[in-house]
Tab-separated table of C-alpha atoms and ligand atoms in Angstrom:
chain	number	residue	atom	x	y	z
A	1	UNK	CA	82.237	159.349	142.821
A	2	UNK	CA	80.982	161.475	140.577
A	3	UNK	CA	78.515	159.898	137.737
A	4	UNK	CA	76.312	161.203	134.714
A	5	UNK	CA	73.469	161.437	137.387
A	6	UNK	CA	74.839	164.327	139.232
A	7	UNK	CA	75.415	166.199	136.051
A	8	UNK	CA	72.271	168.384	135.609
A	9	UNK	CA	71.192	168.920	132.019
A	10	UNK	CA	69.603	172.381	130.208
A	11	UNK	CA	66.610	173.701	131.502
A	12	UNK	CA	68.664	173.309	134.882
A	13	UNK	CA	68.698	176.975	136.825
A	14	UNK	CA	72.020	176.709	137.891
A	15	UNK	CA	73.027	176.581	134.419
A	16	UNK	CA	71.766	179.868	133.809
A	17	UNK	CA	73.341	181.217	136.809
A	18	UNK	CA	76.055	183.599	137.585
A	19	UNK	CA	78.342	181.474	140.098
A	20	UNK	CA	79.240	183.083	143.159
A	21	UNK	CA	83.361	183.366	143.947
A	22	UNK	CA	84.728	181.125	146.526
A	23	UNK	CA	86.697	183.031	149.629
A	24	UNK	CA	89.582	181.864	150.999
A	25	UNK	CA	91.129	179.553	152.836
A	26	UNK	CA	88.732	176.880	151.052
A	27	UNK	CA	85.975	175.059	153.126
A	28	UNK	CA	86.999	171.620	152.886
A	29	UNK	CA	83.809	170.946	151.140
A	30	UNK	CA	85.146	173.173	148.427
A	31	UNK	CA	88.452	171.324	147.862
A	32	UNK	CA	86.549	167.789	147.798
A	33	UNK	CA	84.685	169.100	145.152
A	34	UNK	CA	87.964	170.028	143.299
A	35	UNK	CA	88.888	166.252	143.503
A	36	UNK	CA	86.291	164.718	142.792
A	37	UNK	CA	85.174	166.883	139.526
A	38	UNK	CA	88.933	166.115	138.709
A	39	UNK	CA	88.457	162.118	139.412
A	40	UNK	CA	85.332	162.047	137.317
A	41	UNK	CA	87.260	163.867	134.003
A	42	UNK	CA	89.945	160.882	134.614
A	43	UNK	CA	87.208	157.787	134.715
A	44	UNK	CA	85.678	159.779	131.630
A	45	UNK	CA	89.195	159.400	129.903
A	46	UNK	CA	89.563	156.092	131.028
A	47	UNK	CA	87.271	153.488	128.122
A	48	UNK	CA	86.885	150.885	130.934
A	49	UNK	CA	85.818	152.851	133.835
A	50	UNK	CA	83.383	155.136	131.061
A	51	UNK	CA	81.688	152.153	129.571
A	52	UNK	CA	81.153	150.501	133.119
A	53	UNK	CA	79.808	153.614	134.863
A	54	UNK	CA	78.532	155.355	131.812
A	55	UNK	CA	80.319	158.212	131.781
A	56	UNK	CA	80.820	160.414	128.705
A	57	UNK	CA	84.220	161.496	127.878
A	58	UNK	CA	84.825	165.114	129.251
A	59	UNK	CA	88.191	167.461	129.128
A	60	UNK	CA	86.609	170.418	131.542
A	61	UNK	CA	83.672	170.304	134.230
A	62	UNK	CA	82.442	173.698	135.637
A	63	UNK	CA	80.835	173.095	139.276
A	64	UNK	CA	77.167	174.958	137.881
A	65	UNK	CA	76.962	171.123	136.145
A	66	UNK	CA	76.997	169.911	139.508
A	67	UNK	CA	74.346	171.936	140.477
A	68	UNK	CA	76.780	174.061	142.458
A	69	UNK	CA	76.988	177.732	141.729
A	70	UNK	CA	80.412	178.549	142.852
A	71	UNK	CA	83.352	179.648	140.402
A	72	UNK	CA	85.026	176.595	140.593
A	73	UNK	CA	86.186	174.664	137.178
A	74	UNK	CA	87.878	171.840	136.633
A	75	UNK	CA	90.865	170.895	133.313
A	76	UNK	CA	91.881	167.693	132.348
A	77	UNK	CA	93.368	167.722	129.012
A	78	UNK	CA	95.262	164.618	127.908
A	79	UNK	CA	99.035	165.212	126.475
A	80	UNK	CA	98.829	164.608	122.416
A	81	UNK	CA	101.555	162.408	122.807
A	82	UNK	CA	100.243	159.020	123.122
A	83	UNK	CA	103.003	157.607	125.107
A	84	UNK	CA	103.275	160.593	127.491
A	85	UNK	CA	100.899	159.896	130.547
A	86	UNK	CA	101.737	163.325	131.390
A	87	UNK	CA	98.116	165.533	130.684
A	88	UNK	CA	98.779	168.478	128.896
A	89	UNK	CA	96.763	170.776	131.470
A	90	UNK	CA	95.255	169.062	134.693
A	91	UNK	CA	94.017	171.622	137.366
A	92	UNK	CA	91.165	173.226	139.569
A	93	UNK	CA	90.615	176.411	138.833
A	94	UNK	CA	89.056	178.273	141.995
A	95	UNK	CA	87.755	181.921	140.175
A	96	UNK	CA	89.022	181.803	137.077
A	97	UNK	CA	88.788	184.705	135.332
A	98	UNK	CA	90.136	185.554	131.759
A	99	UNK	CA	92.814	188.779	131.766
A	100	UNK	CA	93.004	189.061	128.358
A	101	UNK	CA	92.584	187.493	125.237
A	102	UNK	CA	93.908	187.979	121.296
A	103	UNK	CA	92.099	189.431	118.993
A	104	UNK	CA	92.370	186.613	116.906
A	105	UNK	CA	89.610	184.175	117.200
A	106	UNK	CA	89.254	180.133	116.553
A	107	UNK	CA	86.644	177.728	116.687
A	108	UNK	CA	86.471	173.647	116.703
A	109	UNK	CA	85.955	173.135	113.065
A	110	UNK	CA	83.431	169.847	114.435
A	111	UNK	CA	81.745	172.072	117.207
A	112	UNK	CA	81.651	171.806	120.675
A	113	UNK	CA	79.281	169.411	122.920
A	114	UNK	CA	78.369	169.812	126.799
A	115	UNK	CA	77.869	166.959	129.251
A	116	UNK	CA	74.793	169.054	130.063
A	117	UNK	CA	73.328	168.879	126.689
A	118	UNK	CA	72.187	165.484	125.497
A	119	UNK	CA	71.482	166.574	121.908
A	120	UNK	CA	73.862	167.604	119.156
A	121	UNK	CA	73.958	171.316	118.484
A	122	UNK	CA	75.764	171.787	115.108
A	123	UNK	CA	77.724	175.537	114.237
A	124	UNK	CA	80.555	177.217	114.993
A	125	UNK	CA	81.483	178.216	118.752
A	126	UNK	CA	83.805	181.272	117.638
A	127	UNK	CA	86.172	182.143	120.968
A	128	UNK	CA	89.267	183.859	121.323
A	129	UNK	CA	92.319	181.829	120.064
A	130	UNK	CA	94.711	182.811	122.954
A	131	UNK	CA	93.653	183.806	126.806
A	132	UNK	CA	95.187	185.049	129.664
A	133	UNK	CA	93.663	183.666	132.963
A	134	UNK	CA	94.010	183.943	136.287
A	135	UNK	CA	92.766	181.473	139.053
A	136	UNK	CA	93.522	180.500	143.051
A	137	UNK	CA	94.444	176.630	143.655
A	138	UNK	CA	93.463	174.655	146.420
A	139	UNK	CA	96.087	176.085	148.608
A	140	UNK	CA	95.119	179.681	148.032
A	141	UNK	CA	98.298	180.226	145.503
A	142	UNK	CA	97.105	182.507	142.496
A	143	UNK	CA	98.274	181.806	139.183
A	144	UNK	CA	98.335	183.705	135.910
A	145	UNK	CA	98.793	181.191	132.709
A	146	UNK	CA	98.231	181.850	128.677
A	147	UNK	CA	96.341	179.099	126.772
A	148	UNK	CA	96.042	178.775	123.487
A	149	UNK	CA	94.016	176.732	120.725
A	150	UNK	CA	92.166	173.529	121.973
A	151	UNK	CA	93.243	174.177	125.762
A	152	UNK	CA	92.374	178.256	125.677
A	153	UNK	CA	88.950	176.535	123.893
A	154	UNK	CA	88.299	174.177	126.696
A	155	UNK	CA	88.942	176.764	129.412
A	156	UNK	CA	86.446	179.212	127.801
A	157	UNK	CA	83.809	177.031	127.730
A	158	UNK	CA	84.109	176.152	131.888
A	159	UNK	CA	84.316	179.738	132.291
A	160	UNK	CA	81.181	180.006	130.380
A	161	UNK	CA	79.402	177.906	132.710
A	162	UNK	CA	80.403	180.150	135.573
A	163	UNK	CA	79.010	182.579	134.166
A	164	UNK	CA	75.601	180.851	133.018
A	165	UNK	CA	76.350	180.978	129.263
A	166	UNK	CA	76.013	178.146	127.132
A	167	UNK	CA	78.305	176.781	124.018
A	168	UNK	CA	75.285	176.993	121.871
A	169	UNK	CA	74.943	180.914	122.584
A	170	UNK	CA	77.663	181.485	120.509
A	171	UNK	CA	76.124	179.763	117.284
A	172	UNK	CA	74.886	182.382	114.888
A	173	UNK	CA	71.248	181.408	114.993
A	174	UNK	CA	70.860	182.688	110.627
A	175	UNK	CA	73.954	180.928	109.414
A	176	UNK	CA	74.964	178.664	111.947
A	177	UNK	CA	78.471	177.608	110.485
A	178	UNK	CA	78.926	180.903	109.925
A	179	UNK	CA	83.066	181.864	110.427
A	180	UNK	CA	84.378	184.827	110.329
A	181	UNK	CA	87.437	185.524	107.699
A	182	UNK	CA	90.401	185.158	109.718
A	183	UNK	CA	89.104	182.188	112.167
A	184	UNK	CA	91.835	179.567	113.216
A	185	UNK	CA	89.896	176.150	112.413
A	186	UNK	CA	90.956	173.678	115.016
A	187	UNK	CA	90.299	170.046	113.444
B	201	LIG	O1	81.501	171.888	130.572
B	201	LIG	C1	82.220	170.745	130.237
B	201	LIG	N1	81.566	169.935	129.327
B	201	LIG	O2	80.301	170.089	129.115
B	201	LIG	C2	82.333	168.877	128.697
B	201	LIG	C3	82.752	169.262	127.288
B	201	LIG	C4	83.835	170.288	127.290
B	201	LIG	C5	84.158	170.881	125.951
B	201	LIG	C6	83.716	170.320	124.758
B	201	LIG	C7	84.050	170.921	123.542
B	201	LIG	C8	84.815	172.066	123.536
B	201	LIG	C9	85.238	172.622	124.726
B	201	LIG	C10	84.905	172.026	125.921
B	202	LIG	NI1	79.875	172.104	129.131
């Protein structure tokens, strides 16, 4: 399984990389990797299994944190509904790629954090508010969703990593909680 060990941290070169597209069919290798980036978010989630293998709690994982430059991200977003043990949005994305976005922009009004960065980075990570994206699952089958708010958030920062860019690019380095007029503030 997948622990805090094989997550690399910055100063990492494949965190700085741009990750290469996977081809179709997958390599088995490939969709094993899927799984277990998925089965790592879910121990994350899960207070027992994270205090006993000391895992910090993670909605997304982009392969590049694996040391892996392929375009391969995974989602595991938790329903808001405490009861529902449905997750809100739980998939591999094989290269993802954003088709669009709004023009309107939001931001996590606390920040954002990165299971590769083991310090805390205050400012504003100002994205777009709604996205378009495209991926391939396991099986090959393309998709085309819109995401919006925390989840179109989430998914921006895994595509990030594919793309070697870091939350913390996005802070304005003058005025770091710096928000531009019309910014949706997601508390
Ligand atoms: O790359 C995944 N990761 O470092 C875990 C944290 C993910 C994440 C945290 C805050 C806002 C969006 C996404
Ligand atoms: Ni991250």
């Amino acid at each position: 399984m997948i622990t805090m060990d094989d997550i690399v941290r910055e100063g990492h070169p494949a965190l700085r990389e741009v990750a290469k597209e996977v081809s179709f069919p997958l390599v088995a290798e490939d969709i094993e990797l899927g799984e277990k980036m998925t089965e790592f978010l879910k121990n994350s989630q899960d207070p027992e299994l994270a205090e006993k293998y000391g895992l910090r709690g993670g909605v997304g994982l982009a392969a590049p944190q694996l040391a892996i430059s392929k375009r391969i991200i995974a989602i595991e977003i938790p329903s808001m509904e405490e009861d529902s043990d449905e997750p809100f949005l739980s998939t591999v994305m094989y290269n993802p790629k954003i088709l669009s976005h709004s023009v309107q922009q939001a931001a996590i009004e606390e920040g954002e954090g990165c299971l590769s960065v083991d310090r805390h980075v205050p400012g504003l990570v100002v994205r777009n508010a709604k996205v378009t994206i495209s991926y391939f699952d396991k099986d090959g089958e393309s998709h085309k969703i819109r995401l919006r708010n925390y989840a179109a958030i989430v998914v921006q920062h895994e595509i990030d990593h594919i793309n070697g860019v870091m939350f913390y690019d996005h802070i304005d380095k003058t005025n770091p909680n710096y928000a531009p007029d019309d910014v949706l503030l997601l508390s």
